[in-house]
Amino acid sequence: MSDPPAGLFSDDVLSRGPQEIVPGVVHIPAWLSGEQQRWLVKQWSQWGRGPIPPHSPLIHGHPMSVRMTSLGWHWDDTGLKKQAREFGGASPLPVPEWVVRMGRRALSDGLRRSIAPGWPGFEDRELFRWAETYTPDVALINYYDPDASMGMHQDKDEDSAEPVVSLSVGDTALFRVGNPQTRNKPYRDVRLASGDLIIFGGPSRYMFHGVPKIFPGTAPEHSPVARGRFNMTLRMTGRHS
Ligand code: SIN
Ligand code: MN
């Protein structure tokens, strides 16, 4: 007799369905089809052969455990840049139009499940029109080895308060949904599996969040990711160049 792998039959996995985790954070499991996931992984690998190769950004001089590439803007721990100093001043590839459309669709699907007070547009109920204008101009793509993680942090390098749209493919990750005030409790842990979408905006746009753990070997059979996990976040910088 053996116990199932961690998380395989946990309560949150057994009752997976779209839900608003806390106001402003919407999780939609299996938003991407298998074919869409395969296509995305191919694109991510291809983008990684572009001007911004996968690299481990330094935080206070220490390399992160994830490997990052990006479109639109380059990220380092001092902010978002149009040119990557580490890569000879290279400019990231632009965010393709189909990714922008996907971001809009993700957002409107998320909003349908969350009309939370505090989301921009809540008062005038113009949420869906607002989703139509969402134009992410930066995509950060992170690859996590099975033993990689990401500490609690806020996404606050953007000048815009538009939501963050996040897509995951590969092994399941433990995603920690914190609060906007402190990097500590209260927080809620959510398992993000292959194909899952999570959006954070409105009252949770500046929440602390992190990825304390990847569950190795949990990607579905025939996953395009043999080992580890990819995550792509879309954001709007609110800047012009
Ligand atoms: C991030 O916080 O930028 C990435 C989150 C994730 O990998 O799910
Ligand atoms: Mn983040």
JSON list of C-alpha atoms and ligand atoms in Angstrom, two decimals:
[
{"chain": "A", "resi": 1, "resn": "MET", "atom": "CA", "xyz": [0.00, 0.00, 0.00]},
{"chain": "A", "resi": 2, "resn": "SER", "atom": "CA", "xyz": [1.37, 3.42, -0.83]},
{"chain": "A", "resi": 3, "resn": "ASP", "atom": "CA", "xyz": [0.13, 6.96, -0.28]},
{"chain": "A", "resi": 4, "resn": "PRO", "atom": "CA", "xyz": [-0.75, 9.09, -3.31]},
{"chain": "A", "resi": 5, "resn": "PRO", "atom": "CA", "xyz": [1.68, 11.85, -4.32]},
{"chain": "A", "resi": 6, "resn": "ALA", "atom": "CA", "xyz": [1.28, 15.12, -2.40]},
{"chain": "A", "resi": 7, "resn": "GLY", "atom": "CA", "xyz": [-1.79, 16.99, -3.54]},
{"chain": "A", "resi": 8, "resn": "LEU", "atom": "CA", "xyz": [-3.24, 14.34, -5.86]},
{"chain": "A", "resi": 9, "resn": "PHE", "atom": "CA", "xyz": [-6.35, 13.90, -3.71]},
{"chain": "A", "resi": 10, "resn": "SER", "atom": "CA", "xyz": [-6.23, 17.05, -1.59]},
{"chain": "A", "resi": 11, "resn": "ASP", "atom": "CA", "xyz": [-9.58, 18.80, -0.96]},
{"chain": "A", "resi": 12, "resn": "ASP", "atom": "CA", "xyz": [-8.84, 21.75, -3.21]},
{"chain": "A", "resi": 13, "resn": "VAL", "atom": "CA", "xyz": [-7.94, 19.41, -6.08]},
{"chain": "A", "resi": 14, "resn": "LEU", "atom": "CA", "xyz": [-10.99, 17.21, -5.61]},
{"chain": "A", "resi": 15, "resn": "SER", "atom": "CA", "xyz": [-13.29, 20.21, -5.81]},
{"chain": "A", "resi": 16, "resn": "ARG", "atom": "CA", "xyz": [-11.59, 22.15, -8.57]},
{"chain": "A", "resi": 17, "resn": "GLY", "atom": "CA", "xyz": [-13.78, 24.66, -10.34]},
{"chain": "A", "resi": 18, "resn": "PRO", "atom": "CA", "xyz": [-13.63, 28.35, -11.17]},
{"chain": "A", "resi": 19, "resn": "GLN", "atom": "CA", "xyz": [-13.56, 30.41, -8.02]},
{"chain": "A", "resi": 20, "resn": "GLU", "atom": "CA", "xyz": [-12.75, 33.79, -6.62]},
{"chain": "A", "resi": 21, "resn": "ILE", "atom": "CA", "xyz": [-10.10, 32.99, -4.02]},
{"chain": "A", "resi": 22, "resn": "VAL", "atom": "CA", "xyz": [-10.22, 36.41, -2.36]},
{"chain": "A", "resi": 23, "resn": "PRO", "atom": "CA", "xyz": [-11.81, 39.57, -3.82]},
{"chain": "A", "resi": 24, "resn": "GLY", "atom": "CA", "xyz": [-9.95, 40.33, -7.03]},
{"chain": "A", "resi": 25, "resn": "VAL", "atom": "CA", "xyz": [-8.25, 36.93, -7.47]},
{"chain": "A", "resi": 26, "resn": "VAL", "atom": "CA", "xyz": [-10.00, 34.54, -9.85]},
{"chain": "A", "resi": 27, "resn": "HIS", "atom": "CA", "xyz": [-8.77, 31.02, -10.55]},
{"chain": "A", "resi": 28, "resn": "ILE", "atom": "CA", "xyz": [-10.08, 29.17, -13.60]},
{"chain": "A", "resi": 29, "resn": "PRO", "atom": "CA", "xyz": [-8.72, 25.59, -13.72]},
{"chain": "A", "resi": 30, "resn": "ALA", "atom": "CA", "xyz": [-7.97, 24.03, -17.12]},
{"chain": "A", "resi": 31, "resn": "TRP", "atom": "CA", "xyz": [-8.63, 27.22, -19.05]},
{"chain": "A", "resi": 32, "resn": "LEU", "atom": "CA", "xyz": [-6.20, 26.14, -21.79]},
{"chain": "A", "resi": 33, "resn": "SER", "atom": "CA", "xyz": [-6.72, 23.04, -23.91]},
{"chain": "A", "resi": 34, "resn": "GLY", "atom": "CA", "xyz": [-3.90, 20.51, -24.34]},
{"chain": "A", "resi": 35, "resn": "GLU", "atom": "CA", "xyz": [-3.31, 21.77, -27.85]},
{"chain": "A", "resi": 36, "resn": "GLN", "atom": "CA", "xyz": [-3.11, 25.39, -26.67]},
{"chain": "A", "resi": 37, "resn": "GLN", "atom": "CA", "xyz": [-0.62, 24.36, -23.99]},
{"chain": "A", "resi": 38, "resn": "ARG", "atom": "CA", "xyz": [1.56, 22.59, -26.57]},
{"chain": "A", "resi": 39, "resn": "TRP", "atom": "CA", "xyz": [1.50, 25.64, -28.81]},
{"chain": "A", "resi": 40, "resn": "LEU", "atom": "CA", "xyz": [2.37, 27.97, -25.95]},
{"chain": "A", "resi": 41, "resn": "VAL", "atom": "CA", "xyz": [5.30, 25.85, -24.85]},
{"chain": "A", "resi": 42, "resn": "LYS", "atom": "CA", "xyz": [6.63, 25.86, -28.42]},
{"chain": "A", "resi": 43, "resn": "GLN", "atom": "CA", "xyz": [6.35, 29.65, -28.54]},
{"chain": "A", "resi": 44, "resn": "TRP", "atom": "CA", "xyz": [7.98, 30.09, -25.15]},
{"chain": "A", "resi": 45, "resn": "SER", "atom": "CA", "xyz": [10.94, 27.95, -26.26]},
{"chain": "A", "resi": 46, "resn": "GLN", "atom": "CA", "xyz": [11.19, 29.92, -29.49]},
{"chain": "A", "resi": 47, "resn": "TRP", "atom": "CA", "xyz": [11.00, 33.29, -27.72]},
{"chain": "A", "resi": 48, "resn": "GLY", "atom": "CA", "xyz": [13.79, 32.06, -25.47]},
{"chain": "A", "resi": 49, "resn": "ARG", "atom": "CA", "xyz": [16.01, 31.82, -28.55]},
{"chain": "A", "resi": 50, "resn": "GLY", "atom": "CA", "xyz": [15.33, 35.52, -29.24]},
{"chain": "A", "resi": 51, "resn": "PRO", "atom": "CA", "xyz": [17.04, 38.63, -27.88]},
{"chain": "A", "resi": 52, "resn": "ILE", "atom": "CA", "xyz": [16.30, 37.83, -24.20]},
{"chain": "A", "resi": 53, "resn": "PRO", "atom": "CA", "xyz": [17.47, 34.25, -23.52]},
{"chain": "A", "resi": 54, "resn": "PRO", "atom": "CA", "xyz": [16.20, 32.46, -20.41]},
{"chain": "A", "resi": 55, "resn": "HIS", "atom": "CA", "xyz": [18.30, 33.70, -17.50]},
{"chain": "A", "resi": 56, "resn": "SER", "atom": "CA", "xyz": [18.12, 33.85, -13.71]},
{"chain": "A", "resi": 57, "resn": "PRO", "atom": "CA", "xyz": [17.69, 37.51, -12.74]},
{"chain": "A", "resi": 58, "resn": "LEU", "atom": "CA", "xyz": [19.66, 38.71, -9.74]},
{"chain": "A", "resi": 59, "resn": "ILE", "atom": "CA", "xyz": [17.83, 39.93, -6.67]},
{"chain": "A", "resi": 60, "resn": "HIS", "atom": "CA", "xyz": [20.16, 41.89, -4.41]},
{"chain": "A", "resi": 61, "resn": "GLY", "atom": "CA", "xyz": [23.03, 40.08, -6.15]},
{"chain": "A", "resi": 62, "resn": "HIS", "atom": "CA", "xyz": [21.57, 36.57, -5.76]},
{"chain": "A", "resi": 63, "resn": "PRO", "atom": "CA", "xyz": [20.26, 34.64, -8.77]},
{"chain": "A", "resi": 64, "resn": "MET", "atom": "CA", "xyz": [16.60, 33.67, -8.70]},
{"chain": "A", "resi": 65, "resn": "SER", "atom": "CA", "xyz": [15.91, 29.95, -9.10]},
{"chain": "A", "resi": 66, "resn": "VAL", "atom": "CA", "xyz": [13.58, 30.52, -12.06]},
{"chain": "A", "resi": 67, "resn": "ARG", "atom": "CA", "xyz": [14.77, 31.17, -15.59]},
{"chain": "A", "resi": 68, "resn": "MET", "atom": "CA", "xyz": [13.07, 34.14, -17.18]},
{"chain": "A", "resi": 69, "resn": "THR", "atom": "CA", "xyz": [12.55, 35.48, -20.64]},
{"chain": "A", "resi": 70, "resn": "SER", "atom": "CA", "xyz": [10.20, 38.25, -21.67]},
{"chain": "A", "resi": 71, "resn": "LEU", "atom": "CA", "xyz": [8.38, 40.05, -24.42]},
{"chain": "A", "resi": 72, "resn": "GLY", "atom": "CA", "xyz": [7.78, 43.78, -24.63]},
{"chain": "A", "resi": 73, "resn": "TRP", "atom": "CA", "xyz": [9.93, 44.78, -21.68]},
{"chain": "A", "resi": 74, "resn": "HIS", "atom": "CA", "xyz": [12.89, 43.28, -19.86]},
{"chain": "A", "resi": 75, "resn": "TRP", "atom": "CA", "xyz": [12.66, 42.82, -16.11]},
{"chain": "A", "resi": 76, "resn": "ASP", "atom": "CA", "xyz": [15.43, 43.23, -13.58]},
{"chain": "A", "resi": 77, "resn": "ASP", "atom": "CA", "xyz": [15.21, 43.90, -9.87]},
{"chain": "A", "resi": 78, "resn": "THR", "atom": "CA", "xyz": [15.29, 47.63, -10.48]},
{"chain": "A", "resi": 79, "resn": "GLY", "atom": "CA", "xyz": [12.26, 47.54, -12.77]},
{"chain": "A", "resi": 80, "resn": "LEU", "atom": "CA", "xyz": [11.10, 47.10, -16.36]},
{"chain": "A", "resi": 81, "resn": "LYS", "atom": "CA", "xyz": [13.46, 48.22, -19.11]},
{"chain": "A", "resi": 82, "resn": "LYS", "atom": "CA", "xyz": [13.13, 48.64, -22.86]},
{"chain": "A", "resi": 83, "resn": "GLN", "atom": "CA", "xyz": [16.75, 47.46, -23.26]},
{"chain": "A", "resi": 84, "resn": "ALA", "atom": "CA", "xyz": [18.49, 44.57, -21.52]},
{"chain": "A", "resi": 85, "resn": "ARG", "atom": "CA", "xyz": [21.91, 45.70, -20.33]},
{"chain": "A", "resi": 86, "resn": "GLU", "atom": "CA", "xyz": [22.90, 42.08, -19.60]},
{"chain": "A", "resi": 87, "resn": "PHE", "atom": "CA", "xyz": [22.27, 41.17, -23.24]},
{"chain": "A", "resi": 88, "resn": "GLY", "atom": "CA", "xyz": [24.16, 43.95, -24.99]},
{"chain": "A", "resi": 89, "resn": "GLY", "atom": "CA", "xyz": [21.26, 46.39, -24.84]},
{"chain": "A", "resi": 90, "resn": "ALA", "atom": "CA", "xyz": [18.93, 44.04, -26.75]},
{"chain": "A", "resi": 91, "resn": "SER", "atom": "CA", "xyz": [15.26, 44.98, -27.06]},
{"chain": "A", "resi": 92, "resn": "PRO", "atom": "CA", "xyz": [12.68, 42.29, -26.26]},
{"chain": "A", "resi": 93, "resn": "LEU", "atom": "CA", "xyz": [10.39, 41.05, -29.01]},
{"chain": "A", "resi": 94, "resn": "PRO", "atom": "CA", "xyz": [6.96, 42.70, -28.99]},
{"chain": "A", "resi": 95, "resn": "VAL", "atom": "CA", "xyz": [3.90, 41.04, -27.45]},
{"chain": "A", "resi": 96, "resn": "PRO", "atom": "CA", "xyz": [2.07, 39.47, -30.43]},
{"chain": "A", "resi": 97, "resn": "GLU", "atom": "CA", "xyz": [-1.49, 40.43, -31.15]},
{"chain": "A", "resi": 98, "resn": "TRP", "atom": "CA", "xyz": [-2.81, 36.90, -30.45]},
{"chain": "A", "resi": 99, "resn": "VAL", "atom": "CA", "xyz": [-1.34, 37.08, -26.94]},
{"chain": "A", "resi": 100, "resn": "VAL", "atom": "CA", "xyz": [-3.11, 40.41, -26.36]},
{"chain": "A", "resi": 101, "resn": "ARG", "atom": "CA", "xyz": [-6.38, 38.86, -27.52]},
{"chain": "A", "resi": 102, "resn": "MET", "atom": "CA", "xyz": [-5.83, 35.87, -25.26]},
{"chain": "A", "resi": 103, "resn": "GLY", "atom": "CA", "xyz": [-5.20, 38.23, -22.33]},
{"chain": "A", "resi": 104, "resn": "ARG", "atom": "CA", "xyz": [-8.46, 40.06, -23.03]},
{"chain": "A", "resi": 105, "resn": "ARG", "atom": "CA", "xyz": [-10.41, 36.84, -23.23]},
{"chain": "A", "resi": 106, "resn": "ALA", "atom": "CA", "xyz": [-8.81, 35.59, -20.00]},
{"chain": "A", "resi": 107, "resn": "LEU", "atom": "CA", "xyz": [-9.78, 38.80, -18.30]},
{"chain": "A", "resi": 108, "resn": "SER", "atom": "CA", "xyz": [-13.38, 38.77, -19.47]},
{"chain": "A", "resi": 109, "resn": "ASP", "atom": "CA", "xyz": [-13.72, 35.11, -18.43]},
{"chain": "A", "resi": 110, "resn": "GLY", "atom": "CA", "xyz": [-12.32, 36.05, -15.03]},
{"chain": "A", "resi": 111, "resn": "LEU", "atom": "CA", "xyz": [-14.55, 39.10, -14.66]},
{"chain": "A", "resi": 112, "resn": "ARG", "atom": "CA", "xyz": [-17.61, 37.03, -15.43]},
{"chain": "A", "resi": 113, "resn": "ARG", "atom": "CA", "xyz": [-16.84, 35.20, -12.21]},
{"chain": "A", "resi": 114, "resn": "SER", "atom": "CA", "xyz": [-15.96, 38.23, -10.18]},
{"chain": "A", "resi": 115, "resn": "ILE", "atom": "CA", "xyz": [-17.77, 41.48, -9.94]},
{"chain": "A", "resi": 116, "resn": "ALA", "atom": "CA", "xyz": [-15.81, 42.44, -6.88]},
{"chain": "A", "resi": 117, "resn": "PRO", "atom": "CA", "xyz": [-16.11, 45.88, -5.36]},
{"chain": "A", "resi": 118, "resn": "GLY", "atom": "CA", "xyz": [-12.77, 47.54, -5.89]},
{"chain": "A", "resi": 119, "resn": "TRP", "atom": "CA", "xyz": [-12.14, 46.23, -9.40]},
{"chain": "A", "resi": 120, "resn": "PRO", "atom": "CA", "xyz": [-11.66, 49.22, -11.68]},
{"chain": "A", "resi": 121, "resn": "GLY", "atom": "CA", "xyz": [-14.96, 49.77, -13.43]},
{"chain": "A", "resi": 122, "resn": "PHE", "atom": "CA", "xyz": [-17.05, 48.10, -10.73]},
{"chain": "A", "resi": 123, "resn": "GLU", "atom": "CA", "xyz": [-19.06, 51.20, -9.97]},
{"chain": "A", "resi": 124, "resn": "ASP", "atom": "CA", "xyz": [-20.23, 51.82, -13.51]},
{"chain": "A", "resi": 125, "resn": "ARG", "atom": "CA", "xyz": [-20.48, 48.15, -14.46]},
{"chain": "A", "resi": 126, "resn": "GLU", "atom": "CA", "xyz": [-18.35, 48.80, -17.52]},
{"chain": "A", "resi": 127, "resn": "LEU", "atom": "CA", "xyz": [-16.24, 45.79, -16.69]},
{"chain": "A", "resi": 128, "resn": "PHE", "atom": "CA", "xyz": [-16.60, 43.97, -19.95]},
{"chain": "A", "resi": 129, "resn": "ARG", "atom": "CA", "xyz": [-15.88, 46.98, -22.10]},
{"chain": "A", "resi": 130, "resn": "TRP", "atom": "CA", "xyz": [-12.87, 47.54, -19.88]},
{"chain": "A", "resi": 131, "resn": "ALA", "atom": "CA", "xyz": [-11.73, 43.96, -20.58]},
{"chain": "A", "resi": 132, "resn": "GLU", "atom": "CA", "xyz": [-11.95, 44.69, -24.29]},
{"chain": "A", "resi": 133, "resn": "THR", "atom": "CA", "xyz": [-9.36, 47.41, -23.97]},
{"chain": "A", "resi": 134, "resn": "TYR", "atom": "CA", "xyz": [-6.87, 45.39, -21.91]},
{"chain": "A", "resi": 135, "resn": "THR", "atom": "CA", "xyz": [-3.62, 45.60, -23.88]},
{"chain": "A", "resi": 136, "resn": "PRO", "atom": "CA", "xyz": [-0.79, 43.79, -22.12]},
{"chain": "A", "resi": 137, "resn": "ASP", "atom": "CA", "xyz": [2.55, 45.14, -23.37]},
{"chain": "A", "resi": 138, "resn": "VAL", "atom": "CA", "xyz": [4.77, 42.92, -21.25]},
{"chain": "A", "resi": 139, "resn": "ALA", "atom": "CA", "xyz": [4.85, 39.14, -20.87]},
{"chain": "A", "resi": 140, "resn": "LEU", "atom": "CA", "xyz": [7.21, 37.53, -18.37]},
{"chain": "A", "resi": 141, "resn": "ILE", "atom": "CA", "xyz": [7.80, 33.84, -18.95]},
{"chain": "A", "resi": 142, "resn": "ASN", "atom": "CA", "xyz": [9.35, 31.89, -16.08]},
{"chain": "A", "resi": 143, "resn": "TYR", "atom": "CA", "xyz": [10.55, 28.33, -16.17]},
{"chain": "A", "resi": 144, "resn": "TYR", "atom": "CA", "xyz": [10.67, 26.50, -12.82]},
{"chain": "A", "resi": 145, "resn": "ASP", "atom": "CA", "xyz": [12.84, 23.43, -12.35]},
{"chain": "A", "resi": 146, "resn": "PRO", "atom": "CA", "xyz": [11.11, 20.98, -10.00]},
{"chain": "A", "resi": 147, "resn": "ASP", "atom": "CA", "xyz": [13.10, 22.49, -7.13]},
{"chain": "A", "resi": 148, "resn": "ALA", "atom": "CA", "xyz": [12.68, 26.15, -8.08]},
{"chain": "A", "resi": 149, "resn": "SER", "atom": "CA", "xyz": [10.48, 28.57, -6.17]},
{"chain": "A", "resi": 150, "resn": "MET", "atom": "CA", "xyz": [9.63, 32.26, -5.98]},
{"chain": "A", "resi": 151, "resn": "GLY", "atom": "CA", "xyz": [9.53, 34.25, -2.76]},
{"chain": "A", "resi": 152, "resn": "MET", "atom": "CA", "xyz": [6.63, 36.46, -1.69]},
{"chain": "A", "resi": 153, "resn": "HIS", "atom": "CA", "xyz": [6.64, 39.72, -3.63]},
{"chain": "A", "resi": 154, "resn": "GLN", "atom": "CA", "xyz": [4.32, 42.32, -5.13]},
{"chain": "A", "resi": 155, "resn": "ASP", "atom": "CA", "xyz": [4.08, 43.04, -8.86]},
{"chain": "A", "resi": 156, "resn": "LYS", "atom": "CA", "xyz": [4.49, 46.78, -8.70]},
{"chain": "A", "resi": 157, "resn": "ASP", "atom": "CA", "xyz": [6.96, 47.70, -11.40]},
{"chain": "A", "resi": 158, "resn": "GLU", "atom": "CA", "xyz": [4.11, 48.67, -13.73]},
{"chain": "A", "resi": 159, "resn": "ASP", "atom": "CA", "xyz": [2.66, 52.18, -13.75]},
{"chain": "A", "resi": 160, "resn": "SER", "atom": "CA", "xyz": [-0.76, 50.74, -14.51]},
{"chain": "A", "resi": 161, "resn": "ALA", "atom": "CA", "xyz": [-3.17, 49.08, -12.07]},
{"chain": "A", "resi": 162, "resn": "GLU", "atom": "CA", "xyz": [-4.68, 46.83, -14.76]},
{"chain": "A", "resi": 163, "resn": "PRO", "atom": "CA", "xyz": [-4.87, 43.18, -13.68]},
{"chain": "A", "resi": 164, "resn": "VAL", "atom": "CA", "xyz": [-2.15, 40.55, -14.02]},
{"chain": "A", "resi": 165, "resn": "VAL", "atom": "CA", "xyz": [-3.15, 37.52, -16.12]},
{"chain": "A", "resi": 166, "resn": "SER", "atom": "CA", "xyz": [-1.18, 34.35, -15.37]},
{"chain": "A", "resi": 167, "resn": "LEU", "atom": "CA", "xyz": [-1.09, 31.03, -17.26]},
{"chain": "A", "resi": 168, "resn": "SER", "atom": "CA", "xyz": [0.69, 27.86, -16.16]},
{"chain": "A", "resi": 169, "resn": "VAL", "atom": "CA", "xyz": [1.80, 24.74, -18.05]},
{"chain": "A", "resi": 170, "resn": "GLY", "atom": "CA", "xyz": [3.62, 21.66, -16.72]},
{"chain": "A", "resi": 171, "resn": "ASP", "atom": "CA", "xyz": [3.94, 20.48, -13.14]},
{"chain": "A", "resi": 172, "resn": "THR", "atom": "CA", "xyz": [1.45, 21.76, -10.58]},
{"chain": "A", "resi": 173, "resn": "ALA", "atom": "CA", "xyz": [2.66, 24.64, -8.40]},
{"chain": "A", "resi": 174, "resn": "LEU", "atom": "CA", "xyz": [1.64, 25.82, -4.99]},
{"chain": "A", "resi": 175, "resn": "PHE", "atom": "CA", "xyz": [0.69, 29.46, -5.53]},
{"chain": "A", "resi": 176, "resn": "ARG", "atom": "CA", "xyz": [0.45, 31.55, -2.37]},
{"chain": "A", "resi": 177, "resn": "VAL", "atom": "CA", "xyz": [-2.19, 34.26, -2.54]},
{"chain": "A", "resi": 178, "resn": "GLY", "atom": "CA", "xyz": [-1.22, 36.78, 0.10]},
{"chain": "A", "resi": 179, "resn": "ASN", "atom": "CA", "xyz": [-2.61, 40.17, 0.97]},
{"chain": "A", "resi": 180, "resn": "PRO", "atom": "CA", "xyz": [-1.65, 43.69, -0.13]},
{"chain": "A", "resi": 181, "resn": "GLN", "atom": "CA", "xyz": [-0.40, 44.76, 3.32]},
{"chain": "A", "resi": 182, "resn": "THR", "atom": "CA", "xyz": [2.29, 42.29, 4.38]},
{"chain": "A", "resi": 183, "resn": "ARG", "atom": "CA", "xyz": [4.25, 39.38, 2.99]},
{"chain": "A", "resi": 184, "resn": "ASN", "atom": "CA", "xyz": [2.97, 37.25, 5.86]},
{"chain": "A", "resi": 185, "resn": "LYS", "atom": "CA", "xyz": [-0.39, 35.73, 6.76]},
{"chain": "A", "resi": 186, "resn": "PRO", "atom": "CA", "xyz": [-3.24, 35.86, 6.01]},
{"chain": "A", "resi": 187, "resn": "TYR", "atom": "CA", "xyz": [-2.70, 33.94, 2.80]},
{"chain": "A", "resi": 188, "resn": "ARG", "atom": "CA", "xyz": [-4.46, 31.24, 0.83]},
{"chain": "A", "resi": 189, "resn": "ASP", "atom": "CA", "xyz": [-2.62, 28.46, -1.01]},
{"chain": "A", "resi": 190, "resn": "VAL", "atom": "CA", "xyz": [-3.92, 27.51, -4.43]},
{"chain": "A", "resi": 191, "resn": "ARG", "atom": "CA", "xyz": [-2.64, 24.69, -6.62]},
{"chain": "A", "resi": 192, "resn": "LEU", "atom": "CA", "xyz": [-2.05, 25.88, -10.16]},
{"chain": "A", "resi": 193, "resn": "ALA", "atom": "CA", "xyz": [-2.09, 22.92, -12.52]},
{"chain": "A", "resi": 194, "resn": "SER", "atom": "CA", "xyz": [-1.24, 22.67, -16.20]},
{"chain": "A", "resi": 195, "resn": "GLY", "atom": "CA", "xyz": [-3.57, 24.88, -18.24]},
{"chain": "A", "resi": 196, "resn": "ASP", "atom": "CA", "xyz": [-4.83, 26.91, -15.27]},
{"chain": "A", "resi": 197, "resn": "LEU", "atom": "CA", "xyz": [-5.52, 30.62, -15.42]},
{"chain": "A", "resi": 198, "resn": "ILE", "atom": "CA", "xyz": [-5.33, 32.94, -12.45]},
{"chain": "A", "resi": 199, "resn": "ILE", "atom": "CA", "xyz": [-6.01, 36.66, -12.55]},
{"chain": "A", "resi": 200, "resn": "PHE", "atom": "CA", "xyz": [-5.30, 39.18, -9.86]},
{"chain": "A", "resi": 201, "resn": "GLY", "atom": "CA", "xyz": [-6.57, 42.71, -10.04]},
{"chain": "A", "resi": 202, "resn": "GLY", "atom": "CA", "xyz": [-8.68, 45.34, -8.36]},
{"chain": "A", "resi": 203, "resn": "PRO", "atom": "CA", "xyz": [-8.38, 45.03, -4.58]},
{"chain": "A", "resi": 204, "resn": "SER", "atom": "CA", "xyz": [-5.72, 42.31, -4.97]},
{"chain": "A", "resi": 205, "resn": "ARG", "atom": "CA", "xyz": [-3.63, 43.87, -7.76]},
{"chain": "A", "resi": 206, "resn": "TYR", "atom": "CA", "xyz": [-0.84, 44.63, -5.29]},
{"chain": "A", "resi": 207, "resn": "MET", "atom": "CA", "xyz": [-1.15, 41.55, -3.11]},
{"chain": "A", "resi": 208, "resn": "PHE", "atom": "CA", "xyz": [1.98, 39.73, -2.05]},
{"chain": "A", "resi": 209, "resn": "HIS", "atom": "CA", "xyz": [2.23, 36.37, -3.80]},
{"chain": "A", "resi": 210, "resn": "GLY", "atom": "CA", "xyz": [4.77, 33.66, -4.42]},
{"chain": "A", "resi": 211, "resn": "VAL", "atom": "CA", "xyz": [5.41, 30.08, -5.49]},
{"chain": "A", "resi": 212, "resn": "PRO", "atom": "CA", "xyz": [6.79, 28.17, -2.50]},
{"chain": "A", "resi": 213, "resn": "LYS", "atom": "CA", "xyz": [6.74, 24.78, -4.20]},
{"chain": "A", "resi": 214, "resn": "ILE", "atom": "CA", "xyz": [6.49, 22.81, -7.43]},
{"chain": "A", "resi": 215, "resn": "PHE", "atom": "CA", "xyz": [5.10, 19.26, -7.24]},
{"chain": "A", "resi": 216, "resn": "PRO", "atom": "CA", "xyz": [7.45, 17.24, -9.46]},
{"chain": "A", "resi": 217, "resn": "GLY", "atom": "CA", "xyz": [5.96, 14.71, -11.83]},
{"chain": "A", "resi": 218, "resn": "THR", "atom": "CA", "xyz": [2.42, 16.11, -11.63]},
{"chain": "A", "resi": 219, "resn": "ALA", "atom": "CA", "xyz": [2.17, 17.37, -15.22]},
{"chain": "A", "resi": 220, "resn": "PRO", "atom": "CA", "xyz": [-0.47, 15.47, -17.19]},
{"chain": "A", "resi": 221, "resn": "GLU", "atom": "CA", "xyz": [0.53, 12.56, -19.40]},
{"chain": "A", "resi": 222, "resn": "HIS", "atom": "CA", "xyz": [1.83, 13.75, -22.78]},
{"chain": "A", "resi": 223, "resn": "SER", "atom": "CA", "xyz": [2.56, 17.17, -21.28]},
{"chain": "A", "resi": 224, "resn": "PRO", "atom": "CA", "xyz": [4.69, 19.36, -23.56]},
{"chain": "A", "resi": 225, "resn": "VAL", "atom": "CA", "xyz": [6.80, 20.11, -20.47]},
{"chain": "A", "resi": 226, "resn": "ALA", "atom": "CA", "xyz": [8.83, 17.01, -19.63]},
{"chain": "A", "resi": 227, "resn": "ARG", "atom": "CA", "xyz": [9.88, 18.34, -16.24]},
{"chain": "A", "resi": 228, "resn": "GLY", "atom": "CA", "xyz": [9.13, 21.44, -14.22]},
{"chain": "A", "resi": 229, "resn": "ARG", "atom": "CA", "xyz": [6.72, 24.24, -15.03]},
{"chain": "A", "resi": 230, "resn": "PHE", "atom": "CA", "xyz": [6.27, 27.28, -17.23]},
{"chain": "A", "resi": 231, "resn": "ASN", "atom": "CA", "xyz": [4.33, 30.35, -16.17]},
{"chain": "A", "resi": 232, "resn": "MET", "atom": "CA", "xyz": [3.52, 33.41, -18.25]},
{"chain": "A", "resi": 233, "resn": "THR", "atom": "CA", "xyz": [2.20, 36.60, -16.72]},
{"chain": "A", "resi": 234, "resn": "LEU", "atom": "CA", "xyz": [0.73, 39.38, -18.83]},
{"chain": "A", "resi": 235, "resn": "ARG", "atom": "CA", "xyz": [0.67, 42.91, -17.55]},
{"chain": "A", "resi": 236, "resn": "MET", "atom": "CA", "xyz": [0.18, 46.46, -18.76]},
{"chain": "A", "resi": 237, "resn": "THR", "atom": "CA", "xyz": [3.06, 48.80, -18.00]},
{"chain": "A", "resi": 238, "resn": "GLY", "atom": "CA", "xyz": [1.04, 51.96, -18.56]},
{"chain": "A", "resi": 239, "resn": "ARG", "atom": "CA", "xyz": [4.14, 53.41, -20.28]},
{"chain": "A", "resi": 240, "resn": "HIS", "atom": "CA", "xyz": [4.69, 54.43, -23.85]},
{"chain": "A", "resi": 241, "resn": "SER", "atom": "CA", "xyz": [8.26, 53.38, -24.62]},
{"chain": "B", "resi": 1, "resn": "SIN", "atom": "C1", "xyz": [5.07, 35.68, -10.70]},
{"chain": "B", "resi": 1, "resn": "SIN", "atom": "O1", "xyz": [4.69, 35.99, -9.59]},
{"chain": "B", "resi": 1, "resn": "SIN", "atom": "O2", "xyz": [5.53, 36.55, -11.45]},
{"chain": "B", "resi": 1, "resn": "SIN", "atom": "C2", "xyz": [4.97, 34.28, -11.19]},
{"chain": "B", "resi": 1, "resn": "SIN", "atom": "C3", "xyz": [3.91, 33.51, -10.51]},
{"chain": "B", "resi": 1, "resn": "SIN", "atom": "C4", "xyz": [3.83, 32.07, -10.97]},
{"chain": "B", "resi": 1, "resn": "SIN", "atom": "O3", "xyz": [4.83, 31.50, -11.40]},
{"chain": "B", "resi": 1, "resn": "SIN", "atom": "O4", "xyz": [2.74, 31.48, -10.85]},
{"chain": "B", "resi": 2, "resn": "MN", "atom": "MN", "xyz": [4.66, 38.20, -9.40]}
]
